[in-house]
Coordinates of C-alpha atoms in Angstrom, one line a residue:
Chain A
M15 CA 22.9 34.9 -3.8
N16 CA 23.7 33.5 -0.3
K17 CA 21.8 36.2 1.3
V18 CA 18.6 35.5 -0.7
M19 CA 18.9 31.7 -0.3
S20 CA 19.4 31.9 3.4
N21 CA 16.6 34.3 4.3
K22 CA 15.0 32.8 7.4
W23 CA 11.5 34.0 6.6
M24 CA 11.6 32.4 3.2
I25 CA 12.9 29.1 4.6
A26 CA 10.1 29.1 7.1
F27 CA 7.6 29.9 4.4
Y28 CA 8.7 26.9 2.3
V29 CA 9.3 24.3 5.0
L30 CA 6.9 25.0 7.8
P31 CA 3.5 24.1 6.2
A32 CA 4.8 20.5 5.5
L33 CA 6.6 20.3 8.8
I34 CA 3.6 21.5 10.9
L35 CA 1.3 19.1 9.2
V36 CA 3.6 16.1 9.7
G37 CA 4.3 17.2 13.3
I38 CA 0.6 17.5 14.2
L39 CA -0.8 14.5 12.4
I40 CA 2.1 12.0 12.7
F41 CA 4.4 12.8 15.6
I42 CA 2.0 14.2 18.2
P43 CA -0.4 11.2 17.8
L44 CA 2.5 8.8 18.3
G45 CA 3.4 10.4 21.5
L46 CA -0.2 10.5 22.6
S47 CA -0.5 6.8 21.8
A48 CA 2.1 6.0 24.4
Y49 CA 0.4 8.4 26.9
Y50 CA -3.2 7.0 26.3
G51 CA -1.7 3.6 26.9
L52 CA -1.2 4.5 30.5
M53 CA -4.9 5.4 30.9
D54 CA -8.2 3.7 31.6
W55 CA -10.4 5.5 29.1
N56 CA -13.5 4.7 27.0
G57 CA -12.8 7.4 24.4
I58 CA -15.5 9.8 25.7
G59 CA -15.4 10.2 29.5
D60 CA -12.5 11.2 31.7
M61 CA -9.2 9.4 31.6
E62 CA -7.9 7.7 34.7
F63 CA -4.2 7.2 35.1
I64 CA -3.5 3.5 35.7
G65 CA 0.2 3.3 35.0
M66 CA 1.5 0.2 33.3
E67 CA -1.7 -1.8 33.9
N68 CA -2.7 -1.9 30.2
Y69 CA 0.7 -3.3 29.3
I70 CA 0.5 -5.9 32.1
T71 CA -3.0 -6.9 30.8
A72 CA -1.5 -7.2 27.3
V73 CA 1.2 -9.5 28.4
Q74 CA -1.4 -11.8 30.0
D75 CA -3.9 -11.4 27.2
M76 CA -4.1 -14.7 25.2
K77 CA -6.1 -13.0 22.5
F78 CA -3.3 -10.5 22.0
W79 CA -0.6 -13.2 21.8
D80 CA -2.8 -15.2 19.4
S81 CA -3.1 -12.2 17.1
A82 CA 0.7 -11.5 17.4
F83 CA 1.3 -15.2 16.5
H84 CA -0.9 -14.9 13.4
S85 CA 0.9 -11.7 12.4
F86 CA 4.3 -13.4 12.7
L87 CA 3.0 -16.4 10.8
L88 CA 2.0 -14.1 8.0
A89 CA 5.4 -12.5 8.2
F90 CA 7.0 -15.9 7.9
F91 CA 5.0 -16.9 4.9
S92 CA 5.6 -13.6 3.2
T93 CA 9.3 -14.0 3.6
L94 CA 9.2 -17.6 2.2
S95 CA 7.2 -16.4 -0.7
L96 CA 10.1 -14.1 -1.6
I97 CA 11.9 -17.2 -2.9
V98 CA 9.2 -17.8 -5.4
Y99 CA 9.2 -14.2 -6.5
L100 CA 12.9 -14.3 -6.8
A101 CA 12.8 -17.4 -9.0
I102 CA 10.2 -15.9 -11.3
S103 CA 12.2 -12.7 -11.6
M104 CA 15.3 -14.7 -12.5
I105 CA 13.4 -16.3 -15.3
L106 CA 11.8 -13.0 -16.4
A107 CA 15.2 -11.3 -16.5
S108 CA 16.9 -14.0 -18.6
K109 CA 16.2 -12.6 -22.1
I110 CA 12.5 -13.5 -22.2
K111 CA 10.5 -11.9 -24.9
G112 CA 7.6 -9.9 -23.6
A113 CA 9.2 -9.6 -20.1
D114 CA 8.2 -5.9 -19.8
L115 CA 4.5 -6.7 -20.6
L116 CA 4.5 -9.7 -18.2
R117 CA 5.8 -7.8 -15.3
K118 CA 3.2 -5.1 -15.9
I119 CA 0.5 -7.8 -15.9
Y120 CA 1.9 -9.2 -12.6
L121 CA 1.6 -5.7 -11.1
I122 CA -2.1 -5.2 -11.7
P123 CA -3.4 -6.6 -8.4
M124 CA -1.0 -4.4 -6.5
L125 CA -2.9 -1.3 -7.8
L126 CA -6.3 -2.3 -6.5
S127 CA -7.6 -1.3 -3.1
S128 CA -7.4 -3.9 -0.3
V129 CA -11.2 -3.5 0.1
A130 CA -11.8 -4.4 -3.5
I131 CA -9.3 -7.3 -3.3
A132 CA -11.0 -8.6 -0.1
Q133 CA -14.5 -8.4 -1.6
L134 CA -13.3 -10.1 -4.8
W135 CA -11.6 -12.9 -2.9
I136 CA -14.6 -13.4 -0.6
K137 CA -16.4 -14.2 -3.8
V138 CA -13.5 -16.4 -5.1
F139 CA -13.6 -18.4 -1.8
N140 CA -17.5 -18.6 -1.7
P141 CA -18.1 -22.3 -0.8
S142 CA -20.7 -23.1 -3.5
N143 CA -20.4 -20.4 -6.2
G144 CA -16.8 -19.1 -6.0
I145 CA -14.5 -20.0 -8.9
L146 CA -12.1 -21.8 -6.6
N147 CA -14.5 -24.4 -5.4
K148 CA -16.2 -24.6 -8.8
M149 CA -12.9 -25.4 -10.3
L150 CA -12.1 -27.9 -7.6
M151 CA -15.5 -29.6 -8.0
G152 CA -14.8 -29.7 -11.8
L153 CA -11.6 -31.5 -11.0
G154 CA -13.6 -34.1 -9.0
V155 CA -13.1 -32.9 -5.4
D156 CA -16.3 -33.8 -3.7
N157 CA -16.3 -31.6 -0.6
P158 CA -14.1 -28.6 -1.2
P159 CA -13.6 -26.6 2.1
A160 CA -15.5 -23.5 3.2
W161 CA -12.2 -21.5 3.1
L162 CA -13.1 -18.5 5.2
A163 CA -15.4 -20.2 7.7
N164 CA -13.0 -22.9 8.8
P165 CA -10.8 -21.7 11.7
D166 CA -8.1 -24.3 10.8
I167 CA -7.5 -23.0 7.3
V168 CA -8.7 -19.4 7.2
L169 CA -5.3 -17.8 7.8
Y170 CA -3.8 -19.9 4.9
A171 CA -6.7 -19.0 2.7
I172 CA -6.2 -15.3 3.4
F173 CA -2.6 -15.6 2.5
I174 CA -3.5 -16.4 -1.1
P175 CA -4.9 -12.9 -1.9
I176 CA -1.9 -11.5 -0.1
L177 CA 0.4 -13.4 -2.4
W178 CA -1.7 -12.3 -5.3
Q179 CA -1.6 -8.6 -4.2
Y180 CA 2.2 -8.3 -3.6
A181 CA 3.7 -10.7 -6.2
G182 CA 4.0 -8.1 -8.9
F183 CA 5.6 -5.6 -6.5
Y184 CA 8.4 -7.8 -5.4
I185 CA 9.0 -9.2 -8.9
L186 CA 9.2 -5.6 -10.1
I187 CA 11.9 -4.8 -7.6
Y188 CA 13.9 -8.0 -8.2
Y189 CA 13.6 -7.6 -12.0
A190 CA 15.0 -4.1 -11.9
A191 CA 17.9 -5.2 -9.7
L192 CA 18.7 -8.2 -11.9
K193 CA 18.6 -6.0 -15.0
N194 CA 21.3 -3.8 -13.4
I195 CA 23.8 -6.7 -13.3
P196 CA 26.4 -6.0 -16.1
E197 CA 26.0 -8.5 -19.0
S198 CA 29.7 -9.0 -19.1
L199 CA 29.8 -10.7 -15.7
I200 CA 27.2 -13.3 -16.9
E201 CA 29.0 -13.8 -20.2
A202 CA 32.3 -14.4 -18.4
A203 CA 30.7 -17.0 -16.2
K204 CA 29.2 -18.8 -19.2
I205 CA 32.5 -18.9 -20.9
D206 CA 33.9 -20.5 -17.7
G207 CA 31.3 -23.2 -18.1
A208 CA 28.9 -22.2 -15.3
S209 CA 25.4 -23.7 -15.6
P210 CA 22.3 -21.4 -15.6
L211 CA 21.5 -22.6 -12.0
Q212 CA 25.1 -21.9 -10.9
I213 CA 24.9 -18.4 -12.5
A214 CA 21.6 -17.7 -10.7
Y215 CA 22.7 -18.9 -7.3
R216 CA 26.4 -18.1 -7.2
I217 CA 26.5 -14.9 -9.3
K218 CA 23.2 -13.2 -9.6
L219 CA 21.9 -13.8 -6.1
P220 CA 25.0 -12.4 -4.3
L221 CA 25.0 -9.4 -6.6
I222 CA 21.4 -8.4 -5.6
A223 CA 21.8 -9.4 -2.0
G224 CA 21.3 -5.8 -0.9
V225 CA 17.9 -5.6 -2.6
V226 CA 16.9 -9.0 -1.2
K227 CA 17.6 -7.8 2.3
V228 CA 15.5 -4.7 1.8
T229 CA 12.6 -6.8 0.6
I230 CA 12.9 -9.1 3.6
V231 CA 12.5 -6.2 5.9
L232 CA 9.6 -4.9 3.8
A233 CA 7.8 -8.3 3.8
I234 CA 8.2 -8.8 7.5
V235 CA 7.3 -5.3 8.6
G236 CA 4.5 -5.1 6.1
S237 CA 3.0 -8.3 7.4
L238 CA 3.2 -7.2 11.0
K239 CA 1.1 -4.1 10.1
Y240 CA -1.3 -6.0 7.9
F241 CA -4.9 -4.9 8.4
D242 CA -7.3 -3.8 5.6
L243 CA -7.7 -7.1 3.8
I244 CA -8.2 -9.2 6.9
Y245 CA -10.6 -6.6 8.5
V246 CA -12.8 -6.7 5.4
M247 CA -12.5 -10.4 4.6
T248 CA -13.1 -12.0 8.0
G249 CA -13.1 -9.3 10.6
G250 CA -10.5 -11.4 12.4
G251 CA -12.9 -14.4 12.6
P252 CA -14.1 -17.1 12.7
N253 CA -13.7 -16.9 16.5
G254 CA -10.4 -15.0 16.3
A255 CA -8.7 -17.5 14.0
S256 CA -7.5 -14.8 11.6
E257 CA -7.1 -11.9 14.1
V258 CA -3.8 -10.0 13.7
M259 CA -2.3 -7.3 15.9
A260 CA -3.7 -4.3 14.0
S261 CA -7.2 -5.7 13.7
Y262 CA -7.2 -6.6 17.4
M263 CA -6.2 -3.1 18.3
Y264 CA -8.8 -1.6 16.0
K265 CA -11.5 -3.7 17.5
L266 CA -10.5 -2.8 21.1
A267 CA -10.7 0.9 20.3
F268 CA -13.6 1.2 17.8
S269 CA -15.8 -1.7 18.7
T270 CA -15.5 -2.1 22.4
N271 CA -14.5 1.5 23.1
D272 CA -11.5 0.5 25.2
F273 CA -9.3 3.3 23.9
G274 CA -6.7 3.1 26.7
Y275 CA -6.0 -0.6 26.2
G276 CA -6.3 -0.2 22.4
S277 CA -3.7 2.6 22.5
A278 CA -1.4 0.4 24.5
I279 CA -1.7 -2.4 21.9
G280 CA -1.1 0.2 19.2
F281 CA 2.0 1.4 20.9
L282 CA 3.2 -2.2 21.3
L283 CA 2.6 -2.7 17.6
L284 CA 4.9 0.3 16.9
V285 CA 7.6 -1.0 19.3
I286 CA 7.4 -4.6 18.0
T287 CA 7.7 -3.3 14.4
L288 CA 10.7 -1.2 15.2
I289 CA 12.5 -4.0 17.2
V290 CA 11.9 -6.5 14.4
T291 CA 13.2 -4.1 11.8
V292 CA 16.4 -3.6 13.8
I293 CA 16.8 -7.4 14.4
V294 CA 16.3 -8.2 10.7
R295 CA 18.7 -5.5 9.6
K296 CA 21.3 -6.9 12.1
L297 CA 20.8 -10.5 11.0
T298 CA 21.2 -9.6 7.3
A299 CA 23.9 -7.1 7.8
D300 CA 26.7 -7.1 5.3
K301 CA 30.1 -8.4 6.2
E302 CA 31.5 -7.0 3.0
E303 CA 29.8 -5.0 0.3
L304 CA 30.1 -6.6 -3.1
Q305 CA 31.5 -4.4 -5.8
Y306 CA 31.0 -4.7 -9.5
Chain B
M5 CA 19.3 -23.3 -23.5
N6 CA 17.3 -25.8 -25.6
R7 CA 13.8 -25.2 -26.9
L8 CA 12.1 -27.5 -24.5
G9 CA 13.6 -25.5 -21.6
Y10 CA 12.4 -22.2 -23.0
I11 CA 8.9 -23.6 -23.5
F12 CA 8.8 -24.7 -19.9
L13 CA 10.0 -21.2 -18.7
Y14 CA 7.3 -19.5 -20.8
L15 CA 4.8 -21.8 -19.4
C16 CA 5.7 -20.9 -15.8
L17 CA 5.6 -17.2 -16.5
G18 CA 2.3 -17.6 -18.4
L19 CA 0.8 -19.5 -15.4
V20 CA 1.7 -16.7 -13.1
A21 CA 0.2 -14.1 -15.5
V22 CA -3.1 -16.2 -15.6
F23 CA -3.2 -16.4 -11.8
Q24 CA -2.8 -12.6 -11.6
I25 CA -5.4 -11.8 -14.2
L26 CA -8.0 -14.5 -13.9
P27 CA -9.8 -13.3 -10.8
I28 CA -10.3 -9.9 -12.4
V29 CA -11.6 -11.4 -15.6
W30 CA -14.0 -13.5 -13.6
L31 CA -15.1 -10.4 -11.7
F32 CA -15.8 -8.5 -14.9
L33 CA -17.8 -11.4 -16.4
F34 CA -20.0 -11.9 -13.4
S35 CA -20.6 -8.1 -13.1
L36 CA -22.5 -8.5 -16.3
K37 CA -24.6 -11.5 -15.4
G38 CA -27.6 -12.2 -13.2
N39 CA -27.5 -14.5 -10.2
R40 CA -29.1 -17.5 -11.9
E41 CA -26.4 -17.5 -14.6
I42 CA -23.5 -16.9 -12.2
F43 CA -24.6 -19.8 -10.0
A44 CA -25.6 -22.3 -12.6
G45 CA -23.4 -21.4 -15.6
S46 CA -19.7 -22.0 -16.2
P47 CA -17.6 -19.2 -14.5
F48 CA -15.7 -18.1 -17.6
A49 CA -18.6 -18.2 -20.1
L50 CA -19.5 -14.9 -21.7
P51 CA -22.8 -13.6 -20.4
Q52 CA -25.9 -14.9 -22.3
E53 CA -27.4 -11.5 -22.0
W54 CA -25.1 -8.6 -21.1
K55 CA -26.6 -7.0 -18.1
W56 CA -25.1 -3.5 -18.3
E57 CA -28.0 -2.4 -16.2
N58 CA -26.1 -3.8 -13.2
Y59 CA -23.8 -0.8 -13.5
L60 CA -26.7 1.7 -13.9
T61 CA -28.4 0.3 -10.8
V62 CA -25.5 0.6 -8.5
W63 CA -24.4 4.0 -9.8
E64 CA -27.8 5.4 -9.1
G65 CA -28.1 3.4 -5.9
G66 CA -25.4 5.6 -4.3
I67 CA -22.0 4.6 -5.8
G68 CA -22.1 7.8 -7.8
T69 CA -21.8 9.9 -4.5
Y70 CA -18.9 7.7 -3.2
F71 CA -17.2 8.0 -6.6
F72 CA -17.4 11.8 -6.6
N73 CA -16.1 12.0 -3.0
S74 CA -13.2 9.7 -3.9
V75 CA -12.4 11.9 -6.9
W76 CA -12.3 15.3 -5.2
I77 CA -10.6 14.1 -2.0
T78 CA -8.0 12.3 -4.1
V79 CA -7.4 15.3 -6.3
V80 CA -7.2 17.9 -3.5
A81 CA -4.9 15.8 -1.4
I82 CA -2.6 15.2 -4.5
I83 CA -2.4 19.0 -5.2
L84 CA -1.7 19.8 -1.5
T85 CA 0.9 17.0 -1.1
S86 CA 2.7 17.8 -4.3
L87 CA 2.8 21.5 -3.5
L88 CA 3.9 21.2 0.1
A89 CA 6.4 18.4 -0.6
S90 CA 7.9 20.4 -3.4
M91 CA 8.2 23.6 -1.3
A92 CA 9.8 21.7 1.7
T93 CA 12.1 19.7 -0.6
F94 CA 13.1 23.0 -2.3
A95 CA 13.9 24.6 1.1
I96 CA 15.8 21.6 2.3
T97 CA 17.9 20.9 -0.8
R98 CA 18.4 24.4 -2.3
M99 CA 18.4 26.9 0.5
Q100 CA 21.2 27.3 3.1
W101 CA 20.3 26.8 6.7
K102 CA 21.8 24.9 9.6
L103 CA 18.9 22.7 10.6
S104 CA 18.1 21.4 7.1
S105 CA 19.5 17.9 7.6
L106 CA 17.8 17.6 11.0
V107 CA 14.4 18.6 9.5
L108 CA 14.9 16.2 6.6
G109 CA 15.6 13.4 9.1
L110 CA 12.3 14.2 10.8
F111 CA 10.4 13.8 7.6
M112 CA 12.2 10.5 6.8
V113 CA 11.3 9.1 10.2
G114 CA 7.7 9.6 9.2
L115 CA 8.2 6.9 6.6
M116 CA 8.6 4.2 9.3
I117 CA 5.4 4.9 11.3
P118 CA 2.7 2.3 11.2
I119 CA -0.6 4.3 10.8
H120 CA -2.4 2.0 13.2
S121 CA -0.2 3.2 16.1
A122 CA -1.4 6.8 15.5
I123 CA -5.0 6.3 14.6
I124 CA -6.6 6.4 18.1
P125 CA -5.0 9.7 19.1
L126 CA -5.7 11.1 15.6
F127 CA -9.4 10.2 16.0
N128 CA -9.5 11.9 19.4
M129 CA -7.7 15.0 18.0
F130 CA -10.2 15.4 15.2
L131 CA -13.1 14.8 17.6
N132 CA -11.8 17.7 19.8
V133 CA -11.6 20.1 16.8
N134 CA -14.9 19.0 15.3
L135 CA -13.4 17.5 12.2
I136 CA -14.8 14.0 12.8
D137 CA -17.2 13.2 9.9
N138 CA -15.8 16.0 7.9
P139 CA -14.0 15.2 4.6
W140 CA -11.3 17.7 5.3
S141 CA -10.0 15.5 8.1
I142 CA -9.3 13.0 5.4
V143 CA -7.7 15.4 3.0
I144 CA -5.2 16.7 5.6
T145 CA -4.5 13.2 6.9
Y146 CA -3.7 12.0 3.4
T147 CA -1.6 15.0 2.7
A148 CA 0.4 14.6 6.0
Y149 CA 0.9 10.8 5.7
N150 CA 2.0 11.0 2.0
L151 CA 4.4 13.9 2.5
P152 CA 7.4 11.8 3.6
I153 CA 7.3 9.3 0.8
T154 CA 6.6 12.1 -1.8
M155 CA 9.6 14.1 -0.5
M156 CA 11.8 11.0 -0.7
I157 CA 11.0 10.6 -4.3
L158 CA 11.5 14.3 -5.0
L159 CA 14.8 14.6 -3.1
G160 CA 16.9 12.7 -5.7
F161 CA 15.6 15.0 -8.5
Y162 CA 16.2 18.2 -6.6
Y163 CA 19.7 17.3 -5.7
T164 CA 20.6 17.0 -9.4
L165 CA 19.2 20.4 -10.4
P166 CA 22.2 22.6 -11.4
R167 CA 23.1 25.5 -9.1
E168 CA 23.8 27.8 -12.0
I169 CA 20.1 28.2 -12.7
E170 CA 19.4 29.7 -9.3
E171 CA 22.5 31.8 -9.3
A172 CA 21.6 33.3 -12.7
A173 CA 18.0 33.9 -11.6
I174 CA 19.0 35.6 -8.3
I175 CA 21.6 37.8 -10.0
D176 CA 19.0 38.9 -12.4
G177 CA 17.0 40.0 -9.4
C178 CA 14.5 37.2 -9.4
S179 CA 12.7 36.7 -6.1
I180 CA 12.6 33.3 -4.3
H181 CA 8.9 32.8 -5.1
R182 CA 9.4 33.5 -8.7
L183 CA 12.5 31.3 -8.8
F184 CA 10.5 28.4 -7.2
F185 CA 7.1 28.7 -8.9
R186 CA 8.3 29.9 -12.4
I187 CA 11.6 28.1 -12.8
I188 CA 12.2 25.2 -10.4
L189 CA 8.7 23.8 -10.2
P190 CA 8.2 23.5 -14.0
M191 CA 11.6 21.8 -14.3
T192 CA 10.5 19.0 -12.0
T193 CA 7.5 18.0 -14.2
P194 CA 8.9 14.5 -14.9
V195 CA 9.1 13.6 -11.2
L196 CA 5.9 15.5 -10.4
S197 CA 4.0 13.2 -12.7
T198 CA 5.5 10.2 -10.9
I199 CA 4.4 11.5 -7.5
V200 CA 0.9 12.4 -8.8
I201 CA 0.4 8.8 -9.9
I202 CA 1.7 7.3 -6.7
N203 CA -0.4 9.6 -4.6
M204 CA -3.4 8.9 -6.7
I205 CA -3.0 5.1 -6.0
Y206 CA -2.6 5.6 -2.3
N207 CA -5.5 8.1 -1.9
W208 CA -7.9 6.3 -4.1
N209 CA -7.3 3.0 -2.3
E210 CA -7.1 4.2 1.3
F211 CA -9.5 2.6 3.7
V212 CA -8.7 2.9 7.4
F213 CA -8.8 6.6 7.8
V214 CA -12.1 7.0 6.0
N215 CA -13.5 4.1 7.9
T216 CA -12.6 5.6 11.2
F217 CA -13.2 9.3 10.7
I218 CA -16.3 9.4 8.5
S219 CA -19.7 8.1 9.4
S220 CA -22.1 9.9 7.1
D221 CA -22.9 8.2 3.8
Q222 CA -22.6 11.6 2.0
Y223 CA -18.9 11.9 2.8
K224 CA -17.8 8.3 2.3
T225 CA -15.3 7.4 -0.4
L226 CA -15.5 4.4 -2.6
T227 CA -13.4 2.0 -0.5
V228 CA -15.6 2.4 2.5
G229 CA -18.8 3.1 0.5
I230 CA -18.5 -0.2 -1.3
Q231 CA -18.3 -2.0 2.0
N232 CA -21.7 -0.7 3.1
F233 CA -23.1 -1.0 -0.4
I234 CA -22.1 -4.7 -0.6
G235 CA -23.9 -5.3 2.7
Q236 CA -27.0 -3.9 1.1
Y237 CA -26.8 -6.0 -2.1
M238 CA -25.3 -9.0 -0.4
T239 CA -27.1 -11.5 -2.5
D240 CA -27.0 -9.8 -5.9
W241 CA -23.6 -10.8 -7.3
G242 CA -24.0 -8.9 -10.5
A243 CA -24.4 -5.6 -8.6
I244 CA -21.5 -6.4 -6.3
G245 CA -19.3 -7.1 -9.3
A246 CA -20.4 -3.9 -11.0
T247 CA -19.6 -1.9 -7.9
L248 CA -16.1 -3.4 -7.6
I249 CA -15.4 -2.8 -11.3
I250 CA -16.4 0.8 -11.0
S251 CA -14.0 1.2 -8.0
L252 CA -11.1 -0.3 -9.9
L253 CA -11.6 1.4 -13.2
P254 CA -9.9 4.8 -12.7
I255 CA -6.7 3.1 -11.4
L256 CA -6.7 0.5 -14.2
L257 CA -7.2 3.3 -16.8
A258 CA -4.3 5.3 -15.3
F259 CA -2.2 2.1 -15.5
I260 CA -3.1 1.4 -19.1
F261 CA -2.2 5.0 -20.2
F262 CA 0.7 5.7 -17.9
S263 CA 2.1 2.2 -17.1
N264 CA 5.7 3.3 -17.2
K265 CA 5.1 6.1 -14.8
V266 CA 3.2 3.7 -12.5
V267 CA 6.1 1.2 -12.6
E268 CA 8.5 4.0 -11.8
G269 CA 6.4 5.3 -9.0
I270 CA 5.9 2.0 -7.4
S271 CA 9.6 1.0 -7.5
S272 CA 10.7 4.4 -6.1
S273 CA 8.2 4.1 -3.3
A274 CA 9.4 0.6 -2.4
V275 CA 10.6 1.8 1.1
K276 CA 7.1 2.5 2.2
G277 CA 5.9 -1.1 2.0

């Protein structure tokens, strides 16, 4: 038995195809990204080693800082929106008829491609013919805004389809966690005279704190990497008002052919994501694990 | 709780449901209308004449090719990912070797990588081996980037498989290949269906890789194809709506028929984000 199950050739046969693929297509590019970041390179010609110059440029590049600010703003909104999702999940998990069907309906936007979502919402936001402004005009608003063309509101406008896309996902996760809380705990609290709000805040919330922390990390890291929807909806515009880190990097490499600088920004994106993940994990670290 | 309270709660939940569904309903309705009706009429009115020809026009105008590319690339990548992930998970969880936990760790690190940090070098690598503008670059990229999450979903299942089955099989003189392909793999069907669904959603919806690696129309998938296509039909809302509905349909159908599997897959892939 042991001899058969520890045959080196067999182990290699089973594990190597996957390992080689992941090594070549995920890990080597990551290393190369750090390396290209040290080069002056237009993607076709020769590379020239310029040391930390790209990173120094990045630190002084206001466009990069603006895009980073927008990414962090999205991360902040996404984290705030978790409160709403949590509230909806609490309601949904409190013996509501049709809860299963409702959470499936909520999930539908999550299944669609970001491109389709972006194209659909471009139409929703269309100044004269989109449903949003048609409804607003129906309600008597005379001059509804041109949502995606106005640099002051474009980022907030883009956040609406992001909410729409991810609501079902977070509700699904919270709902599952809430359903795992033993009924006896809730009953005991009711007998002790706790109000529904007290039960939600003092009992249910602490019991699913672990899941909430995971979703905070997901929301923040996911927002920092956000790309597809913004790239399709506005391309970062108007005038950089909705540029985020990933879209800025993409533009540098594939529109202006500045592959060296683009790689440096790409590597910064990786480093920032990892640092933020560690910080958020530390900040939300458990002092004591709740047992039930 | 009193009745009024419950009515209020249902109202809240109902409003959220309406917000989630309404844009898609609107999209479906305007995909069947002409511009005049879309611009002048009420947004949620049924079409006065149902313009199904919008669908025919865009299908024949090129969406058919993109659709076919999406289908074969998605299917081939799903098969490769499921097979390679199952084999690697089998070797890591069931076979005895010293480096197994280290290798598992490597795969799991792959979960945390933002693809944008790897895309420039990846583009250059494919350029050097002549795989740019070749659909196989997309297939192997999808396979590689979905392996970590797929293995993570498989792991839990493989750990719970009873050892006795392997022992009995090996004592009976069964080879490793026979054990894996004839006994273990069929036993994992429930979790395999979950990973097929989750991979289908990822592959069908993926955009950045295709947008970066593919330039010829004949190899583009739906997500990138509809981008160009909408540029072409910019003013014809009915055609744009039909294009989008065609691109959503396979996933929506999968959801209608296998909604529990989809829910299971999405919750178990939560770490990917």
